[in-house]
Each structure stands twice: as structure tokens, then as C-alpha cells.
Amino acid sequence: MCGWFFPPAGCAGDPRLGVGVVDEEGQRALRLSLYTDLSLRLLLYLGAVEAGGWTTTPAVARTFGVSLNHLQKVARGLTGAGYIEARQGRSGGVRLARPPAEVRLGAVVAELEGLGCLVECARGPCPLAGRCLLKHALDSAERSFIRELDRFTLADVLASPTGATLRDLIGREAEEAGEPVP
């Protein structure tokens, strides 16, 4: 399955689409939107920054090699959702609005992706709407997916080798840019 924190090379498909991606082994895989992917990366980065420290979206974009414009849009959305704080100006930046142990991955994904959206029976409209088991089965699978993700917090991910790797990346990127390590 294509990873959603650091997608491996070879993941095919349009990142704006949520389903229908084929992974390296040719298996069909569910995939989160690019917006959710970048949101999770930004949250991880901010969780890895020293205890509530501020950082800039350009620094995050450089570290992950992603579009600054996309990342700024994500930062606005996460600010509106209460996951991060942002301040403007010369000493501006972004930081987590709550401790990493309080940020459940399932809650973040559910908020950003929405629930019950794998199949939209009203699109078309489908003549089977209201009489089809498929919508129920997919909604149930989606809820199971979110429940599984909810077992993990940002703190759990950052306590794994992912956290150490991310802190190393942040330090290297700051050194190369001639900035203080956040």
C-alpha cells in the first residue's frame, strides 16, 4: 500500500483522488488525499519541534520537498480546525495547538477526509440508493479504518523511529538553510 507519511517512489495515480491507486506490487490500495497527507506531515513536523516551538511553513516545505502553496493552504485548514496555531509577521510561524499525545490520527483523518464519503450515492443519482448493501459495507470499512488510526497519536508516531528520523531531517535542513534548529 502506498504510504501516507512518506509515499514511496512508484505510487501511481492522481493525488487529488482518494481511491483507485495501484501500489508497487500492482495491488489496489486506498489512499488519502494529498491535503490529508500534507496535514499529517505538518502535524508530525510540528510535534517533532522542540516543546511548542514555532517554525515556518517554508522550512517544513523544504524538509518534505513539497509545494509551499499547498502547505500554506493546509496550515490555514489545520489552524481553523484547532490543531495548530499560527501567527503573522517577522516572528511568525506555526506550532501545535495541543500536545502530541492529544492528537489522534483517526480524528484528524476523519475531520479532513469526512466520513461516509467513499461512495456518494447521490452522484448520478444511483437508482440503487437506499437499497444497496455496498454503501453500508464501505461505510463500515471506513469506520474500521478510522478506529484503527485512532489507536495512534502523534506522540506514538514520534516515539517510534519516525520521530528520530524526522528530528534528524529537521536539523539537517536547518543547518543547510543556515537557520537555528527549531
PDB file of C-alpha atoms in Angstrom:
ATOM      1  CA  MET A   1       0.000   0.000   0.000  1.00  0.00           C
ATOM      2  CA  CYS A   2       1.271   3.480  -0.771  1.00  0.00           C
ATOM      3  CA  GLY A   3       2.429   5.140   2.431  1.00  0.00           C
ATOM      4  CA  TRP A   4       0.758   8.323   3.527  1.00  0.00           C
ATOM      5  CA  PHE A   5       3.548   9.811   5.586  1.00  0.00           C
ATOM      6  CA  PHE A   6       6.313   9.386   3.039  1.00  0.00           C
ATOM      7  CA  PRO A   7       4.850   7.924  -0.173  1.00  0.00           C
ATOM      8  CA  PRO A   8       7.378   5.600  -1.783  1.00  0.00           C
ATOM      9  CA  ALA A   9       8.517   6.170  -5.341  1.00  0.00           C
ATOM     10  CA  GLY A  10       6.313   4.398  -7.815  1.00  0.00           C
ATOM     11  CA  CYS A  11       2.923   5.164  -6.262  1.00  0.00           C
ATOM     12  CA  ALA A  12       0.686   5.793  -9.234  1.00  0.00           C
ATOM     13  CA  GLY A  13      -2.451   7.839  -9.524  1.00  0.00           C
ATOM     14  CA  ASP A  14      -3.679  11.387  -9.228  1.00  0.00           C
ATOM     15  CA  PRO A  15      -3.025  12.655  -5.663  1.00  0.00           C
ATOM     16  CA  ARG A  16      -6.330  14.543  -5.749  1.00  0.00           C
ATOM     17  CA  LEU A  17      -8.216  11.261  -5.921  1.00  0.00           C
ATOM     18  CA  GLY A  18      -8.870   9.337  -2.743  1.00  0.00           C
ATOM     19  CA  VAL A  19      -9.235   5.830  -4.178  1.00  0.00           C
ATOM     20  CA  GLY A  20      -8.120   3.636  -7.032  1.00  0.00           C
ATOM     21  CA  VAL A  21      -4.378   3.868  -6.554  1.00  0.00           C
ATOM     22  CA  VAL A  22      -2.170   0.977  -7.583  1.00  0.00           C
ATOM     23  CA  ASP A  23       0.918   0.304  -5.449  1.00  0.00           C
ATOM     24  CA  GLU A  24       4.311  -1.107  -6.426  1.00  0.00           C
ATOM     25  CA  GLU A  25       3.038  -4.697  -6.327  1.00  0.00           C
ATOM     26  CA  GLY A  26       0.099  -3.882  -8.581  1.00  0.00           C
ATOM     27  CA  GLN A  27      -2.402  -4.129  -5.713  1.00  0.00           C
ATOM     28  CA  ARG A  28      -5.342  -1.752  -5.483  1.00  0.00           C
ATOM     29  CA  ALA A  29      -4.948   0.477  -2.437  1.00  0.00           C
ATOM     30  CA  LEU A  30      -6.956   3.075  -0.581  1.00  0.00           C
ATOM     31  CA  ARG A  31      -5.139   6.387  -0.495  1.00  0.00           C
ATOM     32  CA  LEU A  32      -5.659   9.556   1.474  1.00  0.00           C
ATOM     33  CA  SER A  33      -5.938  12.875  -0.339  1.00  0.00           C
ATOM     34  CA  LEU A  34      -2.838  14.990  -0.826  1.00  0.00           C
ATOM     35  CA  TYR A  35      -4.377  17.550   1.556  1.00  0.00           C
ATOM     36  CA  THR A  36      -4.634  14.973   4.366  1.00  0.00           C
ATOM     37  CA  ASP A  37      -1.177  13.594   3.582  1.00  0.00           C
ATOM     38  CA  LEU A  38       0.373  17.065   3.892  1.00  0.00           C
ATOM     39  CA  SER A  39      -1.691  17.778   7.012  1.00  0.00           C
ATOM     40  CA  LEU A  40      -0.318  14.688   8.747  1.00  0.00           C
ATOM     41  CA  ARG A  41       3.232  15.561   7.696  1.00  0.00           C
ATOM     42  CA  LEU A  42       2.859  19.110   9.021  1.00  0.00           C
ATOM     43  CA  LEU A  43       1.447  17.841  12.329  1.00  0.00           C
ATOM     44  CA  LEU A  44       4.319  15.347  12.664  1.00  0.00           C
ATOM     45  CA  TYR A  45       6.886  18.031  11.917  1.00  0.00           C
ATOM     46  CA  LEU A  46       5.371  20.390  14.484  1.00  0.00           C
ATOM     47  CA  GLY A  47       5.237  17.574  17.029  1.00  0.00           C
ATOM     48  CA  ALA A  48       8.938  16.912  16.460  1.00  0.00           C
ATOM     49  CA  VAL A  49       9.879  20.561  17.006  1.00  0.00           C
ATOM     50  CA  GLU A  50      11.208  21.310  20.469  1.00  0.00           C
ATOM     51  CA  ALA A  51       8.347  21.648  23.050  1.00  0.00           C
ATOM     52  CA  GLY A  52       5.863  24.011  21.486  1.00  0.00           C
ATOM     53  CA  GLY A  53       8.434  25.820  19.381  1.00  0.00           C
ATOM     54  CA  TRP A  54       7.464  27.887  16.374  1.00  0.00           C
ATOM     55  CA  THR A  55       8.615  27.100  12.848  1.00  0.00           C
ATOM     56  CA  THR A  56       7.836  28.367   9.378  1.00  0.00           C
ATOM     57  CA  THR A  57       5.907  26.719   6.584  1.00  0.00           C
ATOM     58  CA  PRO A  58       8.815  27.295   4.149  1.00  0.00           C
ATOM     59  CA  ALA A  59      11.066  25.253   6.477  1.00  0.00           C
ATOM     60  CA  VAL A  60       8.517  22.424   6.563  1.00  0.00           C
ATOM     61  CA  ALA A  61       8.016  22.550   2.786  1.00  0.00           C
ATOM     62  CA  ARG A  62      11.794  22.320   2.217  1.00  0.00           C
ATOM     63  CA  THR A  63      12.168  19.405   4.620  1.00  0.00           C
ATOM     64  CA  PHE A  64       9.474  17.360   2.876  1.00  0.00           C
ATOM     65  CA  GLY A  65      10.132  18.659  -0.638  1.00  0.00           C
ATOM     66  CA  VAL A  66       6.513  19.746  -1.110  1.00  0.00           C
ATOM     67  CA  SER A  67       4.779  22.800  -2.546  1.00  0.00           C
ATOM     68  CA  LEU A  68       4.828  25.788  -0.205  1.00  0.00           C
ATOM     69  CA  ASN A  69       1.468  26.965  -1.571  1.00  0.00           C
ATOM     70  CA  HIS A  70      -0.145  23.585  -0.819  1.00  0.00           C
ATOM     71  CA  LEU A  71       1.402  23.519   2.642  1.00  0.00           C
ATOM     72  CA  GLN A  72       0.197  27.043   3.455  1.00  0.00           C
ATOM     73  CA  LYS A  73      -3.341  26.026   2.472  1.00  0.00           C
ATOM     74  CA  VAL A  74      -3.035  23.006   4.773  1.00  0.00           C
ATOM     75  CA  ALA A  75      -1.745  25.220   7.605  1.00  0.00           C
ATOM     76  CA  ARG A  76      -4.776  27.503   7.255  1.00  0.00           C
ATOM     77  CA  GLY A  77      -7.102  24.499   7.423  1.00  0.00           C
ATOM     78  CA  LEU A  78      -5.371  22.994  10.463  1.00  0.00           C
ATOM     79  CA  THR A  79      -5.461  26.382  12.179  1.00  0.00           C
ATOM     80  CA  GLY A  80      -9.191  26.637  11.545  1.00  0.00           C
ATOM     81  CA  ALA A  81      -9.677  23.103  12.869  1.00  0.00           C
ATOM     82  CA  GLY A  82      -7.760  23.976  16.063  1.00  0.00           C
ATOM     83  CA  TYR A  83      -4.838  21.594  15.536  1.00  0.00           C
ATOM     84  CA  ILE A  84      -2.211  24.294  15.069  1.00  0.00           C
ATOM     85  CA  GLU A  85      -1.664  27.935  15.963  1.00  0.00           C
ATOM     86  CA  ALA A  86      -0.336  30.484  13.501  1.00  0.00           C
ATOM     87  CA  ARG A  87       0.994  33.983  13.901  1.00  0.00           C
ATOM     88  CA  GLN A  88       1.829  36.538  11.246  1.00  0.00           C
ATOM     89  CA  GLY A  89       4.757  38.865  10.954  1.00  0.00           C
ATOM     90  CA  ARG A  90       8.506  38.853  11.291  1.00  0.00           C
ATOM     91  CA  SER A  91       8.495  36.380  14.181  1.00  0.00           C
ATOM     92  CA  GLY A  92       5.539  34.473  12.740  1.00  0.00           C
ATOM     93  CA  GLY A  93       5.157  30.800  12.132  1.00  0.00           C
ATOM     94  CA  VAL A  94       3.143  27.765  13.147  1.00  0.00           C
ATOM     95  CA  ARG A  95       3.124  25.365  16.086  1.00  0.00           C
ATOM     96  CA  LEU A  96       0.924  22.641  17.537  1.00  0.00           C
ATOM     97  CA  ALA A  97      -2.074  23.944  19.462  1.00  0.00           C
ATOM     98  CA  ARG A  98      -2.201  20.877  21.712  1.00  0.00           C
ATOM     99  CA  PRO A  99       0.234  18.247  22.993  1.00  0.00           C
ATOM    100  CA  PRO A 100       1.078  15.448  20.511  1.00  0.00           C
ATOM    101  CA  ALA A 101      -0.444  12.885  22.914  1.00  0.00           C
ATOM    102  CA  GLU A 102      -3.831  14.562  22.450  1.00  0.00           C
ATOM    103  CA  VAL A 103      -3.832  14.426  18.644  1.00  0.00           C
ATOM    104  CA  ARG A 104      -5.410  11.148  17.481  1.00  0.00           C
ATOM    105  CA  LEU A 105      -4.638  10.241  13.878  1.00  0.00           C
ATOM    106  CA  GLY A 106      -8.111   8.837  13.238  1.00  0.00           C
ATOM    107  CA  ALA A 107      -9.770  12.044  14.409  1.00  0.00           C
ATOM    108  CA  VAL A 108      -7.539  14.123  12.133  1.00  0.00           C
ATOM    109  CA  VAL A 109      -8.183  11.914   9.100  1.00  0.00           C
ATOM    110  CA  ALA A 110     -11.939  11.765   9.770  1.00  0.00           C
ATOM    111  CA  GLU A 111     -12.138  15.541  10.054  1.00  0.00           C
ATOM    112  CA  LEU A 112     -10.120  16.181   6.916  1.00  0.00           C
ATOM    113  CA  GLU A 113     -11.471  13.419   4.693  1.00  0.00           C
ATOM    114  CA  GLY A 114     -15.028  13.316   6.021  1.00  0.00           C
ATOM    115  CA  LEU A 115     -16.867  10.116   6.858  1.00  0.00           C
ATOM    116  CA  GLY A 116     -19.279   8.248   4.634  1.00  0.00           C
ATOM    117  CA  CYS A 117     -17.685   9.684   1.509  1.00  0.00           C
ATOM    118  CA  LEU A 118     -16.152   6.625  -0.138  1.00  0.00           C
ATOM    119  CA  VAL A 119     -19.279   6.226  -2.262  1.00  0.00           C
ATOM    120  CA  GLU A 120     -21.652   9.070  -2.980  1.00  0.00           C
ATOM    121  CA  CYS A 121     -24.967   7.502  -3.882  1.00  0.00           C
ATOM    122  CA  ALA A 122     -26.493  10.888  -4.745  1.00  0.00           C
ATOM    123  CA  ARG A 123     -23.988  11.337  -7.559  1.00  0.00           C
ATOM    124  CA  GLY A 124     -25.624  10.130 -10.697  1.00  0.00           C
ATOM    125  CA  PRO A 125     -28.113   9.697  -8.933  1.00  0.00           C
ATOM    126  CA  CYS A 126     -27.808   5.955  -8.422  1.00  0.00           C
ATOM    127  CA  PRO A 127     -31.081   4.026  -8.813  1.00  0.00           C
ATOM    128  CA  LEU A 128     -29.906   1.681  -6.020  1.00  0.00           C
ATOM    129  CA  ALA A 129     -29.582   4.477  -3.435  1.00  0.00           C
ATOM    130  CA  GLY A 130     -31.179   3.430  -0.180  1.00  0.00           C
ATOM    131  CA  ARG A 131     -31.470  -0.207  -1.263  1.00  0.00           C
ATOM    132  CA  CYS A 132     -27.824  -1.185  -1.706  1.00  0.00           C
ATOM    133  CA  LEU A 133     -25.587  -3.040   0.742  1.00  0.00           C
ATOM    134  CA  LEU A 134     -22.428  -1.668  -0.920  1.00  0.00           C
ATOM    135  CA  LYS A 135     -22.715   1.783   0.699  1.00  0.00           C
ATOM    136  CA  HIS A 136     -23.208   0.157   4.131  1.00  0.00           C
ATOM    137  CA  ALA A 137     -20.208  -2.169   3.617  1.00  0.00           C
ATOM    138  CA  LEU A 138     -17.909   0.669   2.518  1.00  0.00           C
ATOM    139  CA  ASP A 139     -19.041   2.965   5.331  1.00  0.00           C
ATOM    140  CA  SER A 140     -18.401   0.162   7.828  1.00  0.00           C
ATOM    141  CA  ALA A 141     -14.914  -0.436   6.409  1.00  0.00           C
ATOM    142  CA  GLU A 142     -14.191   3.290   6.580  1.00  0.00           C
ATOM    143  CA  ARG A 143     -15.253   3.454  10.234  1.00  0.00           C
ATOM    144  CA  SER A 144     -12.960   0.477  10.979  1.00  0.00           C
ATOM    145  CA  PHE A 145     -10.090   2.268   9.247  1.00  0.00           C
ATOM    146  CA  ILE A 146     -10.651   5.407  11.353  1.00  0.00           C
ATOM    147  CA  ARG A 147     -10.942   3.340  14.572  1.00  0.00           C
ATOM    148  CA  GLU A 148      -7.624   1.663  13.793  1.00  0.00           C
ATOM    149  CA  LEU A 149      -5.930   5.018  13.150  1.00  0.00           C
ATOM    150  CA  ASP A 150      -7.440   6.370  16.375  1.00  0.00           C
ATOM    151  CA  ARG A 151      -5.341   3.850  18.298  1.00  0.00           C
ATOM    152  CA  PHE A 152      -2.362   6.084  17.482  1.00  0.00           C
ATOM    153  CA  THR A 153      -1.494   9.634  18.479  1.00  0.00           C
ATOM    154  CA  LEU A 154       1.160  11.951  17.103  1.00  0.00           C
ATOM    155  CA  ALA A 155       3.154  11.153  20.253  1.00  0.00           C
ATOM    156  CA  ASP A 156       3.051   7.423  19.407  1.00  0.00           C
ATOM    157  CA  VAL A 157       4.408   8.042  15.911  1.00  0.00           C
ATOM    158  CA  LEU A 158       7.051  10.455  17.184  1.00  0.00           C
ATOM    159  CA  ALA A 159       8.192   7.922  19.814  1.00  0.00           C
ATOM    160  CA  SER A 160       8.947   5.452  17.003  1.00  0.00           C
ATOM    161  CA  PRO A 161      11.949   5.615  14.654  1.00  0.00           C
ATOM    162  CA  THR A 162       9.847   8.021  12.564  1.00  0.00           C
ATOM    163  CA  GLY A 163      10.342  10.714  15.231  1.00  0.00           C
ATOM    164  CA  ALA A 164      14.120  10.307  15.368  1.00  0.00           C
ATOM    165  CA  THR A 165      14.364  10.341  11.567  1.00  0.00           C
ATOM    166  CA  LEU A 166      12.184  13.434  11.356  1.00  0.00           C
ATOM    167  CA  ARG A 167      14.206  15.285  14.015  1.00  0.00           C
ATOM    168  CA  ASP A 168      17.391  14.459  12.059  1.00  0.00           C
ATOM    169  CA  LEU A 169      15.814  15.771   8.837  1.00  0.00           C
ATOM    170  CA  ILE A 170      14.721  18.966  10.585  1.00  0.00           C
ATOM    171  CA  GLY A 171      18.223  19.516  11.979  1.00  0.00           C
ATOM    172  CA  ARG A 172      19.937  18.887   8.647  1.00  0.00           C
ATOM    173  CA  GLU A 173      17.535  21.145   6.756  1.00  0.00           C
ATOM    174  CA  ALA A 174      18.012  23.957   9.281  1.00  0.00           C
ATOM    175  CA  GLU A 175      21.820  23.659   9.056  1.00  0.00           C
ATOM    176  CA  GLU A 176      21.757  23.705   5.244  1.00  0.00           C
ATOM    177  CA  ALA A 177      19.497  26.762   5.262  1.00  0.00           C
ATOM    178  CA  GLY A 178      21.706  28.496   7.852  1.00  0.00           C
ATOM    179  CA  GLU A 179      18.819  28.720  10.325  1.00  0.00           C
ATOM    180  CA  PRO A 180      18.725  27.830  14.000  1.00  0.00           C
ATOM    181  CA  VAL A 181      17.466  24.315  14.690  1.00  0.00           C
ATOM    182  CA  PRO A 182      13.848  24.602  15.912  1.00  0.00           C
TER     183      PRO A 182
END
